[in-house]
Coordinates of C-alpha atoms in Angstrom, one line a residue:
M1 CA -36.1 25.4 22.3
G2 CA -35.6 22.1 23.9
F3 CA -37.8 20.3 26.4
T4 CA -37.0 22.8 29.1
G5 CA -38.7 25.5 27.1
F6 CA -42.1 23.9 27.3
G7 CA -44.5 26.3 29.0
K8 CA -42.6 29.5 28.1
K9 CA -44.3 31.8 25.7
A10 CA -42.6 31.9 22.3
R11 CA -41.3 35.2 21.3
T12 CA -42.7 36.9 18.2
F13 CA -40.5 39.3 16.3
D14 CA -41.6 42.1 14.1
L15 CA -38.9 42.4 11.6
E16 CA -40.0 45.8 10.2
A17 CA -40.0 47.3 13.7
M18 CA -36.6 45.8 14.4
F19 CA -35.1 47.2 11.2
E20 CA -36.7 50.6 11.9
Q21 CA -35.3 50.7 15.5
T22 CA -31.9 49.6 14.2
R23 CA -31.9 52.3 11.6
R24 CA -32.8 55.0 14.1
T25 CA -30.2 53.8 16.6
A26 CA -27.5 53.8 13.8
V27 CA -28.5 57.3 12.7
E28 CA -28.3 58.6 16.3
R29 CA -24.9 57.0 16.8
S30 CA -23.6 58.4 13.5
R31 CA -24.9 61.8 14.3
K32 CA -23.2 61.9 17.7
T33 CA -20.0 60.7 16.2
L34 CA -20.1 63.3 13.4
E35 CA -20.9 66.1 15.9
A36 CA -17.9 65.1 18.0
R37 CA -15.7 65.2 15.0
E38 CA -17.0 68.6 13.9
K39 CA -16.4 70.0 17.4
E40 CA -12.8 68.8 17.4
E41 CA -12.3 70.4 14.0
E42 CA -13.8 73.6 15.2
M43 CA -11.5 73.6 18.2
N44 CA -8.5 73.1 16.1
R45 CA -9.6 75.8 13.7
E46 CA -10.2 78.3 16.5
K47 CA -6.8 77.6 18.0
E48 CA -5.1 78.3 14.6
L49 CA -7.1 81.6 14.3
R50 CA -6.2 82.6 17.7
R51 CA -2.5 82.0 17.1
Q52 CA -2.6 84.0 13.8
N53 CA -4.4 86.9 15.5
E54 CA -1.9 87.0 18.3
D55 CA 1.0 87.2 15.9
T56 CA -0.6 90.0 13.6
E57 CA -2.7 92.2 15.9
P58 CA -2.0 93.8 19.3
T59 CA -2.8 91.9 22.5
S60 CA -5.9 94.1 23.3
S61 CA -7.7 93.5 20.1
G62 CA -6.8 89.8 20.2
S63 CA -8.3 89.5 23.6
H64 CA -11.5 91.2 22.4
V65 CA -11.8 88.8 19.6
V66 CA -11.4 85.9 21.9
R67 CA -14.1 87.1 24.2
D68 CA -16.5 87.6 21.3
C69 CA -15.8 84.1 20.0
S70 CA -16.1 82.6 23.5
K71 CA -19.5 84.2 23.9
S72 CA -20.8 83.0 20.6
S73 CA -19.4 79.5 21.2
S74 CA -20.9 79.4 24.7
S75 CA -24.3 80.3 23.2
D76 CA -24.0 77.6 20.6
T77 CA -23.0 75.0 23.2
S78 CA -25.9 76.0 25.4
S79 CA -28.4 75.6 22.5
N80 CA -26.9 72.2 21.4
G81 CA -26.2 70.9 24.9
S82 CA -28.9 68.3 24.8
E83 CA -27.3 66.6 21.8
E84 CA -23.7 66.7 23.1
S85 CA -22.1 63.8 24.8
S86 CA -20.7 63.9 28.3
D87 CA -17.1 63.6 27.1
S88 CA -17.3 66.7 24.9
S89 CA -19.0 68.8 27.6
D90 CA -15.8 69.3 29.6
D91 CA -14.1 71.5 27.0
E92 CA -15.8 74.7 25.8
L93 CA -15.9 75.1 22.0
I94 CA -14.5 78.4 20.7
G95 CA -15.5 79.7 17.3
P96 CA -18.5 80.3 15.0
P97 CA -21.0 77.4 14.2
L98 CA -20.7 75.2 11.2
P99 CA -22.1 76.6 7.9
P100 CA -25.4 75.1 6.8
Q101 CA -23.9 73.6 3.6
M102 CA -21.3 71.7 5.5
A103 CA -24.0 70.4 7.9
E104 CA -26.1 69.0 5.0
E105 CA -23.1 67.3 3.6
S106 CA -22.3 65.7 6.9
V107 CA -25.8 64.3 7.3
K108 CA -25.6 62.8 3.8
H109 CA -22.3 61.2 4.7
M110 CA -23.8 59.9 7.9
E111 CA -26.7 58.2 6.2
E112 CA -24.3 56.5 3.7
N113 CA -22.3 55.0 6.5
I114 CA -25.3 53.6 8.4
S115 CA -24.9 50.1 7.0
R116 CA -21.3 49.9 8.3
L117 CA -22.4 50.1 11.9
P118 CA -23.5 46.8 13.8
P119 CA -27.1 46.7 15.0
P120 CA -27.5 47.4 18.7
L121 CA -28.5 44.2 20.5
Y122 CA -29.3 45.8 23.8
E123 CA -32.0 47.9 22.2
E124 CA -33.9 44.7 21.1
E125 CA -33.6 43.2 24.6
E126 CA -34.9 46.3 26.2
D127 CA -37.9 46.3 23.8
D128 CA -38.6 42.6 24.6
D129 CA -38.5 43.4 28.3
D130 CA -40.9 46.3 27.7
D131 CA -43.3 44.0 25.9
G132 CA -43.1 41.5 28.7
D133 CA -43.9 44.1 31.2
S134 CA -46.8 45.4 29.2
E135 CA -48.1 41.8 28.9
D136 CA -47.7 41.2 32.6
D137 CA -49.9 44.2 33.2
E138 CA -52.7 42.7 31.0
N139 CA -55.6 40.8 32.5
P140 CA -54.8 37.0 32.1
V141 CA -58.4 36.4 31.3
Q142 CA -57.9 38.2 28.0
K143 CA -55.4 35.5 27.0
I144 CA -57.9 32.7 27.1
P145 CA -58.5 31.4 23.5
D146 CA -62.2 30.8 23.6
S147 CA -63.5 32.8 20.7
H148 CA -63.8 29.8 18.3
E149 CA -64.4 26.1 18.8
I150 CA -64.5 22.9 16.8
T151 CA -66.1 19.6 17.8
L152 CA -64.6 16.2 17.2
K153 CA -67.0 13.2 17.4
H154 CA -65.2 10.4 19.1
G155 CA -68.2 8.2 19.9
T156 CA -71.2 7.9 22.1
K157 CA -69.4 7.1 25.4
T158 CA -67.2 9.2 27.7
V159 CA -63.9 10.6 26.4
S160 CA -61.7 9.6 29.3
A161 CA -58.2 10.3 27.8
L162 CA -56.6 13.1 25.7
G163 CA -53.1 13.4 24.4
L164 CA -51.4 16.0 22.2
D165 CA -47.9 15.6 20.8
P166 CA -45.3 18.3 21.7
S167 CA -45.5 19.9 18.3
G168 CA -49.3 20.1 18.4
A169 CA -49.8 18.3 15.0
R170 CA -51.8 15.3 16.2
L171 CA -54.4 14.7 18.8
V172 CA -55.3 11.3 20.2
T173 CA -58.5 10.5 22.2
G174 CA -59.6 7.4 24.1
G175 CA -62.9 6.5 25.8
Y176 CA -65.1 4.1 27.6
D177 CA -65.8 2.4 24.2
Y178 CA -62.3 0.9 24.2
D179 CA -61.4 2.9 21.1
V180 CA -58.3 5.1 20.5
K181 CA -58.7 7.6 17.6
F182 CA -56.1 9.7 15.9
W183 CA -56.7 13.2 14.6
D184 CA -54.3 15.0 12.3
F185 CA -55.0 18.8 12.2
A186 CA -53.0 19.3 9.1
G187 CA -54.7 16.4 7.2
M188 CA -58.3 17.0 8.4
D189 CA -60.8 19.1 6.5
A190 CA -64.0 20.7 7.7
S191 CA -65.6 17.3 8.2
F192 CA -63.4 16.6 11.2
K193 CA -62.9 12.9 10.8
A194 CA -60.3 10.8 12.5
F195 CA -57.8 9.1 10.2
R196 CA -57.3 6.0 12.3
S197 CA -59.3 4.1 15.0
L198 CA -58.1 1.0 16.9
Q199 CA -58.5 -0.9 20.2
P200 CA -55.1 -1.5 21.6
C201 CA -56.3 -2.9 24.9
E202 CA -59.1 -5.0 23.6
C203 CA -62.1 -4.8 25.9
H204 CA -60.6 -2.5 28.6
Q205 CA -61.6 1.2 29.1
I206 CA -58.9 3.7 28.1
K207 CA -57.9 5.7 31.2
S208 CA -54.9 7.7 30.1
L209 CA -53.1 8.7 26.9
Q210 CA -49.9 10.7 26.7
Y211 CA -47.3 11.5 24.0
S212 CA -43.6 11.1 24.9
N213 CA -41.4 14.1 25.1
T214 CA -40.1 13.3 21.6
G215 CA -43.6 12.7 20.2
D216 CA -42.8 9.3 18.6
M217 CA -44.5 7.1 21.2
I218 CA -47.8 7.1 23.1
L219 CA -48.4 5.6 26.5
V220 CA -51.7 3.8 26.8
V221 CA -53.1 3.1 30.2
S222 CA -56.3 1.0 30.5
G223 CA -58.3 -0.9 33.0
S224 CA -56.0 -3.9 32.7
S225 CA -52.8 -4.5 34.7
Q226 CA -50.5 -4.1 31.7
A227 CA -49.7 -0.7 30.2
K228 CA -48.8 -0.5 26.5
V229 CA -46.7 1.8 24.3
I230 CA -47.6 2.4 20.7
D231 CA -46.0 4.5 18.0
R232 CA -47.5 7.4 16.1
D233 CA -49.3 5.1 13.7
G234 CA -50.8 2.9 16.4
F235 CA -48.5 -0.1 16.1
E236 CA -47.5 -1.7 19.4
V237 CA -43.9 -1.0 20.6
M238 CA -44.0 -2.8 24.0
E239 CA -46.3 -4.2 26.6
C240 CA -45.5 -4.2 30.3
I241 CA -45.2 -7.6 31.9
K242 CA -47.9 -8.8 34.4
G243 CA -46.7 -9.6 38.0
D244 CA -47.4 -12.5 40.2
Q245 CA -50.5 -11.8 42.4
Y246 CA -49.6 -14.4 45.0
I247 CA -46.4 -12.7 46.1
V248 CA -47.0 -10.7 49.3
D249 CA -44.2 -8.1 48.8
M250 CA -45.1 -6.2 45.6
A251 CA -41.5 -5.1 45.2
N252 CA -40.5 -8.7 44.5
T253 CA -42.7 -9.1 41.5
K254 CA -41.9 -7.9 38.0
G255 CA -45.0 -5.9 37.2
H256 CA -48.4 -4.8 38.3
T257 CA -51.0 -7.3 39.4
A258 CA -54.2 -5.2 39.5
M259 CA -56.0 -2.6 37.5
L260 CA -54.1 0.5 36.4
H261 CA -55.2 4.1 37.1
T262 CA -52.9 6.4 35.2
G263 CA -49.4 6.9 33.7
S264 CA -46.9 9.6 32.8
W265 CA -43.8 10.0 30.7
H266 CA -40.6 11.4 32.2
P267 CA -40.1 15.0 30.9
K268 CA -36.4 14.7 30.2
I269 CA -35.3 11.0 29.9
K270 CA -36.4 9.3 26.7
G271 CA -38.2 6.0 27.0
E272 CA -39.0 6.2 30.8
F273 CA -42.5 6.3 32.2
M274 CA -44.4 5.4 35.3
T275 CA -47.7 3.8 36.2
C276 CA -49.8 3.4 39.3
S277 CA -52.2 0.6 40.1
N278 CA -54.6 -1.0 42.6
D279 CA -51.8 -3.2 43.8
A280 CA -50.7 -0.2 46.0
T281 CA -47.5 0.5 44.0
V282 CA -46.1 3.2 41.7
R283 CA -43.7 1.6 39.2
T284 CA -41.3 3.2 36.7
W285 CA -40.5 1.5 33.4
E286 CA -38.2 1.6 30.4
V287 CA -39.3 1.0 26.9
E288 CA -36.2 -1.1 26.2
N289 CA -36.9 -3.5 29.1
P290 CA -40.6 -4.5 29.2
K291 CA -39.9 -7.7 31.2
K292 CA -39.3 -5.9 34.5
Q293 CA -40.0 -2.5 36.0
K294 CA -37.1 -0.1 36.8
S295 CA -38.1 0.8 40.4
V296 CA -41.1 0.4 42.7
F297 CA -42.6 3.1 45.1
K298 CA -44.9 1.8 47.8
P299 CA -47.2 4.4 49.3
R300 CA -47.9 3.9 53.0
T301 CA -50.2 5.3 55.6
M302 CA -48.8 6.9 58.8
Q303 CA -49.2 3.5 60.4
G304 CA -47.2 1.8 57.7
K305 CA -50.2 0.1 55.9
K306 CA -50.7 -0.2 52.2
V307 CA -52.7 2.5 50.4
I308 CA -53.7 2.6 46.8
P309 CA -52.4 5.5 44.6
T310 CA -55.1 6.9 42.3
T311 CA -52.9 9.3 40.2
C312 CA -49.2 10.1 39.7
T313 CA -47.0 12.5 37.9
Y314 CA -43.5 13.7 37.4
S315 CA -42.2 17.2 38.3
R316 CA -41.2 19.5 35.4
D317 CA -37.5 18.7 35.9
G318 CA -38.2 15.0 36.4
N319 CA -36.5 14.8 39.8
L320 CA -39.7 14.3 41.9
I321 CA -42.6 11.8 41.7
A322 CA -45.9 12.8 43.2
A323 CA -48.8 10.5 43.9
A324 CA -52.2 11.0 45.5
C325 CA -53.8 8.1 47.5
Q326 CA -57.2 6.9 48.5
N327 CA -56.7 7.9 52.1
G328 CA -56.6 11.5 51.0
S329 CA -52.8 11.9 51.3
I330 CA -50.3 13.3 48.8
Q331 CA -46.8 11.7 48.8
I332 CA -43.8 13.0 46.9
W333 CA -40.6 11.0 46.4
D334 CA -37.2 11.7 45.2
R335 CA -36.9 9.8 41.9
N336 CA -33.7 8.1 43.0
L337 CA -34.9 7.2 46.6
T338 CA -37.8 4.7 46.7
V339 CA -37.9 4.0 50.4
H340 CA -39.4 7.0 52.2
P341 CA -41.3 9.9 50.6
K342 CA -39.6 13.3 50.7
F343 CA -43.0 15.1 51.4
H344 CA -46.0 13.5 52.9
Y345 CA -49.3 15.4 53.7
K346 CA -51.8 12.9 55.1
Q347 CA -55.0 15.0 54.9
A348 CA -54.8 16.7 51.6
H349 CA -58.3 15.6 50.6
D350 CA -61.1 13.7 52.3
P351 CA -60.3 10.0 53.0
G352 CA -62.1 7.5 50.8
T353 CA -62.4 10.0 47.8
D354 CA -60.3 9.3 44.8
T355 CA -58.0 12.2 44.0
S356 CA -58.2 12.3 40.2
C357 CA -55.2 14.6 39.3
V358 CA -52.0 16.1 40.6
T359 CA -49.9 18.4 38.3
F360 CA -46.9 20.7 38.7
S361 CA -46.7 24.2 37.5
Y362 CA -44.3 25.2 34.8
D363 CA -41.9 26.8 37.3
G364 CA -41.9 23.6 39.4
N365 CA -42.7 25.2 42.7
V366 CA -46.5 24.8 42.9
L367 CA -48.6 21.6 42.9
A368 CA -52.3 21.5 42.0
S369 CA -54.5 18.6 43.1
R370 CA -58.1 17.8 41.9
G371 CA -59.9 15.9 44.6
G372 CA -62.8 13.6 44.6
D373 CA -64.3 15.7 47.4
D374 CA -65.2 18.4 44.8
T375 CA -62.3 20.6 45.6
L376 CA -59.2 22.1 43.8
K377 CA -56.2 22.8 46.0
L378 CA -52.9 24.6 45.4
W379 CA -49.7 23.6 47.2
D380 CA -46.2 25.0 47.6
I381 CA -43.8 22.1 47.7
R382 CA -41.2 24.3 49.5
Q383 CA -43.7 24.6 52.4
F384 CA -45.7 21.4 52.1
N385 CA -47.5 21.7 55.4
K386 CA -50.8 23.3 54.3
P387 CA -52.4 24.3 51.1
L388 CA -51.9 27.7 49.7
F389 CA -55.5 28.0 48.4
S390 CA -58.5 25.8 48.2
A391 CA -61.7 26.0 46.1
S392 CA -64.8 24.0 46.7
G393 CA -68.1 23.5 44.8
L394 CA -66.5 21.8 41.8
P395 CA -68.5 18.5 41.4
T396 CA -66.7 15.5 39.9
M397 CA -68.0 12.1 39.1
F398 CA -65.1 10.6 37.1
P399 CA -61.9 9.2 38.5
M400 CA -59.8 10.9 35.8
T401 CA -61.1 14.5 36.0
D402 CA -57.9 16.6 35.7
C403 CA -56.6 20.1 36.0
C404 CA -53.8 22.0 34.3
F405 CA -51.9 25.3 34.3
S406 CA -52.0 27.9 31.6
P407 CA -48.9 28.4 29.5
D408 CA -48.0 31.6 31.4
D409 CA -48.6 29.9 34.8
K410 CA -51.2 32.6 35.8
L411 CA -54.3 30.5 35.5
I412 CA -55.5 27.0 36.6
V413 CA -58.2 25.2 34.7
T414 CA -60.4 22.3 35.7
G415 CA -63.8 20.8 34.6
T416 CA -67.0 20.1 36.5
S417 CA -69.4 17.2 36.2
V418 CA -73.2 17.2 36.1
Q419 CA -76.0 14.6 36.1
R420 CA -77.6 13.8 32.8
G421 CA -80.3 16.4 32.1
C422 CA -79.3 18.6 35.1
G423 CA -77.4 21.4 33.4
S424 CA -74.1 21.7 31.4
G425 CA -70.5 20.9 32.3
K426 CA -68.2 23.9 32.7
L427 CA -64.6 24.7 32.3
V428 CA -63.6 26.8 35.3
F429 CA -60.6 29.2 35.4
F430 CA -58.8 30.2 38.6
E431 CA -56.2 32.9 39.0
R432 CA -53.1 31.4 40.5
R433 CA -52.1 34.5 42.5
T434 CA -55.4 35.1 44.3
F435 CA -57.2 31.8 43.4
Q436 CA -60.3 33.7 42.4
R437 CA -62.8 32.2 40.0
V438 CA -62.2 34.6 37.1
Y439 CA -63.8 32.9 34.1
E440 CA -66.1 30.0 33.1
I441 CA -67.0 28.3 29.8
D442 CA -70.2 26.3 29.3
I443 CA -69.0 23.3 27.3
T444 CA -72.0 21.0 26.7
D445 CA -74.9 19.3 28.4
A446 CA -72.6 16.6 29.9
S447 CA -69.7 16.4 32.3
V448 CA -66.3 17.8 31.5
V449 CA -63.8 15.0 32.1
R450 CA -60.5 16.0 30.5
C451 CA -58.9 19.4 29.8
L452 CA -55.6 20.1 28.1
W453 CA -54.0 23.6 27.4
H454 CA -51.2 23.2 25.0
P455 CA -48.4 25.8 25.5
K456 CA -47.2 25.9 21.9
L457 CA -50.6 26.1 20.2
N458 CA -52.3 28.1 22.9
Q459 CA -55.4 26.0 22.4
I460 CA -57.6 24.2 24.9
M461 CA -58.7 20.6 24.3
V462 CA -61.7 19.3 26.3
G463 CA -63.1 15.7 26.6
T464 CA -66.7 15.4 27.6
G465 CA -69.0 12.7 29.0
N466 CA -71.1 12.4 25.8
G467 CA -68.3 11.3 23.5
L468 CA -67.2 14.7 22.2
A469 CA -63.8 16.2 22.1
K470 CA -63.8 20.0 21.7
V471 CA -61.0 22.3 20.7
Y472 CA -61.1 26.0 21.7
Y473 CA -58.9 28.5 19.9
D474 CA -58.5 32.2 19.0
P475 CA -57.4 33.1 15.4
N476 CA -55.2 35.9 16.8
K477 CA -53.8 34.3 19.9
S478 CA -53.5 30.6 18.8
Q479 CA -51.0 29.0 16.5
R480 CA -51.7 26.3 13.9
G481 CA -53.6 23.3 15.4
A482 CA -57.3 23.7 14.7
K483 CA -56.7 26.7 12.6
L484 CA -55.3 24.4 9.9
C485 CA -58.3 22.2 9.4
V486 CA -61.0 24.9 9.8
V487 CA -60.0 26.7 6.6
K488 CA -60.2 23.6 4.5
T489 CA -63.5 22.9 2.7
Q490 CA -65.0 19.5 3.0
R491 CA -64.0 17.2 0.2
K492 CA -66.6 16.2 -2.4
A493 CA -67.4 12.5 -2.7
K494 CA -65.9 10.9 -5.8
Q495 CA -68.2 9.8 -8.5
A496 CA -67.1 6.2 -8.2
E497 CA -68.1 6.3 -4.6
T498 CA -71.7 7.4 -5.4
L499 CA -72.6 4.2 -7.3
T500 CA -75.2 2.2 -5.4
Q501 CA -74.0 -1.1 -6.7
D502 CA -71.2 -2.5 -8.8
Y503 CA -72.0 -3.7 -12.3
I504 CA -70.1 -6.6 -13.9
I505 CA -70.2 -6.3 -17.7
T506 CA -69.1 -9.3 -19.8
P507 CA -68.8 -9.3 -23.6
H508 CA -71.2 -12.2 -24.1
A509 CA -73.8 -10.4 -22.1
L510 CA -74.1 -7.6 -24.6
P511 CA -76.9 -8.0 -27.3
M512 CA -74.5 -8.0 -30.2
F513 CA -72.8 -11.2 -28.9
R514 CA -76.0 -13.1 -28.0
E515 CA -77.1 -16.1 -30.1
P516 CA -80.3 -15.6 -32.0
R517 CA -83.3 -17.4 -30.5
Q518 CA -85.9 -19.2 -32.5
R519 CA -89.3 -17.5 -32.9
S520 CA -91.3 -20.5 -31.7
T521 CA -89.4 -22.0 -28.8
R522 CA -92.1 -24.4 -27.6
K523 CA -91.2 -27.3 -30.0
Q524 CA -87.5 -26.8 -29.4
L525 CA -87.9 -26.9 -25.6
E526 CA -89.9 -30.2 -26.0
K527 CA -87.1 -31.7 -28.0
D528 CA -84.5 -30.6 -25.5
R529 CA -86.6 -32.0 -22.7
L530 CA -86.5 -35.5 -24.4
D531 CA -82.8 -35.3 -24.9
P532 CA -81.1 -36.7 -21.7
L533 CA -78.0 -34.6 -22.2
K534 CA -79.6 -31.2 -22.8
S535 CA -82.2 -31.7 -20.1
H536 CA -79.7 -33.2 -17.7
K537 CA -82.1 -36.1 -17.0
P538 CA -81.1 -38.1 -13.9
E539 CA -80.1 -41.7 -14.3
P540 CA -82.8 -44.2 -13.5
P541 CA -82.2 -46.7 -10.7
V542 CA -80.7 -50.1 -11.5
A543 CA -83.2 -52.9 -11.1
G544 CA -81.2 -55.9 -12.1
P545 CA -77.8 -57.3 -10.9
G546 CA -76.1 -54.4 -12.6
R547 CA -74.7 -53.4 -15.9
G548 CA -72.6 -50.7 -17.6
G549 CA -70.3 -50.5 -14.6
R550 CA -73.2 -49.8 -12.2
V551 CA -74.1 -51.9 -9.2
G552 CA -77.6 -53.3 -8.9
T553 CA -80.1 -52.7 -6.2
H554 CA -79.1 -55.9 -4.3
G555 CA -75.9 -54.2 -3.2
G556 CA -74.7 -50.8 -2.8
T557 CA -71.1 -51.8 -3.1
L558 CA -69.1 -54.1 -5.2
S559 CA -68.2 -56.3 -2.3
S560 CA -71.9 -56.9 -1.4
Y561 CA -72.6 -57.7 -5.1
I562 CA -69.8 -60.3 -5.1
V563 CA -70.9 -61.9 -1.9
K564 CA -74.5 -62.2 -3.1
N565 CA -73.9 -63.3 -6.7
I566 CA -70.5 -65.0 -7.0
A567 CA -69.3 -66.3 -3.7
L568 CA -72.5 -68.2 -2.9
D569 CA -72.4 -70.9 -0.3
K570 CA -73.1 -74.1 -2.3
T571 CA -72.7 -77.2 -0.2
D572 CA -71.7 -80.5 -1.9
D573 CA -72.0 -83.6 0.1
S574 CA -70.7 -86.0 -2.7
N575 CA -67.6 -88.2 -2.2
P576 CA -64.7 -86.5 -4.0
R577 CA -63.0 -89.9 -4.7
E578 CA -66.1 -91.1 -6.6
A579 CA -66.2 -87.8 -8.4
I580 CA -62.7 -88.3 -9.7
L581 CA -63.1 -92.0 -10.5
R582 CA -66.1 -91.3 -12.5
H583 CA -63.9 -90.3 -15.3
A584 CA -61.6 -93.4 -15.1
K585 CA -63.3 -95.4 -17.8
A586 CA -63.2 -92.6 -20.3
A587 CA -59.6 -92.0 -19.5
E588 CA -58.8 -95.7 -20.0
D589 CA -60.7 -95.9 -23.3
N590 CA -59.1 -92.8 -24.6
P591 CA -55.7 -92.5 -23.1
Y592 CA -54.7 -89.2 -24.6
W593 CA -53.6 -86.9 -21.8
V594 CA -52.1 -89.0 -18.9
S595 CA -51.6 -92.6 -19.8
P596 CA -49.2 -92.1 -22.8
A597 CA -47.0 -89.9 -20.7
Y598 CA -46.6 -92.5 -18.0
S599 CA -46.6 -95.6 -20.2
K600 CA -42.8 -96.0 -20.3
T601 CA -42.1 -94.9 -16.8
Q602 CA -45.0 -96.6 -15.0
P603 CA -43.7 -99.1 -12.5
K604 CA -44.8 -102.6 -12.4
T605 CA -47.6 -103.7 -10.1
M606 CA -46.3 -105.2 -6.9
F607 CA -49.4 -105.8 -5.0
A608 CA -52.7 -107.3 -6.2
Q609 CA -56.0 -106.5 -4.8
V610 CA -57.2 -109.3 -2.4
E611 CA -60.5 -110.7 -3.3
S612 CA -63.2 -110.4 -0.7
D613 CA -66.3 -112.4 -0.2
D614 CA -68.4 -113.3 -3.1
E615 CA -71.2 -110.9 -2.2
E616 CA -68.8 -108.1 -2.0
T617 CA -67.2 -108.9 -5.2
K618 CA -70.5 -109.1 -6.9
N619 CA -71.6 -105.7 -5.7
E620 CA -68.3 -104.1 -6.5
P621 CA -68.0 -102.5 -9.8
E622 CA -65.9 -103.9 -12.5
W623 CA -63.1 -101.4 -12.3
K624 CA -62.5 -102.2 -8.7
K625 CA -61.7 -105.8 -9.5
R626 CA -58.9 -104.7 -11.6
K627 CA -55.4 -104.2 -10.4
I628 CA -54.5 -100.8 -9.4

C-alpha cells in the first residue's frame, strides 16, 4: 500500500460474493451471445424456406405464408424484446421460435463454456463504489471502536507519550517517571505486561515518542536538549548534538541549547525528523548526521522578535512544516525555504497559552490545533485567514494534550483534563463537516493526555494522568492489535518459580555420608579442647628475647630486636696500643704464628731506642727498654 496509503480504509473482499457475481455475469453474457447466434440461424433458415416456397408455390400462397411467419416472428420478438441486444433489434426475425429441446441443449452448452470467459472487472469496481456510497451514508459515530477495552499499567505517573508502529504490532509508552515501556500485542497474554522497560534519557521526563515511517526506529524527545533515536529493541542509534548556548544567532550553532518540546518524523523521507525547543528554533535532522542539524527554522513575531515554538509537525506529503508558538500564532513553512513562513496567523490561540498540538488531516487540506486556552480549532490551509470551526470548553492542564483525525477523516478526537477527585477525563469526538460534539467516552478518574487512532488497526490508544494506557477496540470493526492478546489465557507460573528459597544439597550433608558420632561426647570435647591443633588455641605472647623464629616483647620488628640486643652501644676508653702490646710477651715466648714467618726476611735494626732519664727508665716496663 505504501506510505501514501496511510489513512485510507483498507478494502475487504468477499471472495464468495465475487465468484457468484462473476458467474452470473458470465452466464448473462453467454446467454446473450447464444441468443444472438440462434437469431442469426433462424434468419438464415427463414430465408431458405422463403426461397424454396417461392420456387414451388404460386406467388399468392407464398406471400400469405410470409405474412403469417412475420406475424409469429413479430410476436416472438415482442415477448423477448427485453432480453435482446440493441444490435439485433434493427432486423426483424422471421420464422417460428426455437424448439424447447434445442433451447435446453443451448443452455447446457452455455454453462459448460462459462469458465472460458474472462471475469468482468468493471462489475467489481461498481460494487466497491456502491459499498463506499453506502458507507458514506452511515453515521460516522457507528464506526468508533469503543465496545471493548484493555488497560496497560505503565506506572504511577502521567503517561505523556504514545507511539504505535505502522503495522500496529508494537506499542511504546513513556511518562513522567522517565520510563519507556514496550508492549507487543502478539506476544502478550491476558496479564498485559510490557516485555521491556528502560530509561533512555536518564532523569528527564519523556515528552514524545514516535515510530518512523518504516517502523525500525523510535524518536525519543525528553526534557533535555538532545533528542535520541532508538531501535525497536531499545538500543540507541543516535543522539543529537548539543549546541552552544553563548551564540546569539541560533542558526550558527549545531544543535538545540534548551529544553525540547516535541518531535516528528518525516512521512516520506527515511531517517529525517524535526524537533522544537525553548531556544526558539525548529530544527530538522538526519539519522546519519547526528553532529549537526540539517536546517533551522526560527519563528518570529510580527515585530521580528523571537518566540518559542511549543509543538511542530509535518504535513502528510512532507512538503510543509507547521509550528504553534507561545504567542498564540501558528506558522507554516515550506520545507525547503527556511527564511519566511508561507502562512502566518498571529492570533490562532490566546497569547501566553501553550498550544499543545497541531496535526494535518489525511487529505492534507485541513489543520487541527489544540490550544492551551481550552479550545480546539479547525483550519483550512488554502484559506488560512480565519478558523473554519472552533470548539471551547475543553480543559487541558498538560503541555502535550493532543488531537487526531479518524481514519476516514470524518471525526476529530481530543482529550480533556480534570483536577484530581473532580470527575473523570473524557475522550471527545467532533464531526469534521459540522464540528458538532457527536460522542464522548469516559476514560478514567484522571486527565486524558494522549490519544492515538491507528488507521490500520482501527483502534484508539489513550494515555492518562494516573499512569494507565488504554486501548479501545471493536471485535468486528478492528483488526489485530489488542484482539491478539485478549484471547490468550494468562500463563501459569512454573513450578521452579514457586520455590520460596533455593536449597543447596551436597553429598556429605546427607545422613548416609556423615561420620558416626560417639555416644558420650563430653570427654572427647574436653580432649579436643586441650589439643592446641583441634581447638585452634591462639599462640601465647612471647615474654623473652624471642625464640622459634618469633620476636620477643622488647621489639615488634627484627630491626628493633637487633638494635636492643646486638648492636648495643658499649664504650671502651682503653688505649688500643696497650691492648695490642699486652700480647707481645706471649708472642715472643711462643713465636708460632708471626715471628717464624718474618725471621728470614726481617730487616736489621737501624735505630736504637734512646735512653731517657733514670726515673723514666725505671718506670718503664722491661719490654720498652728493648730494641724495636
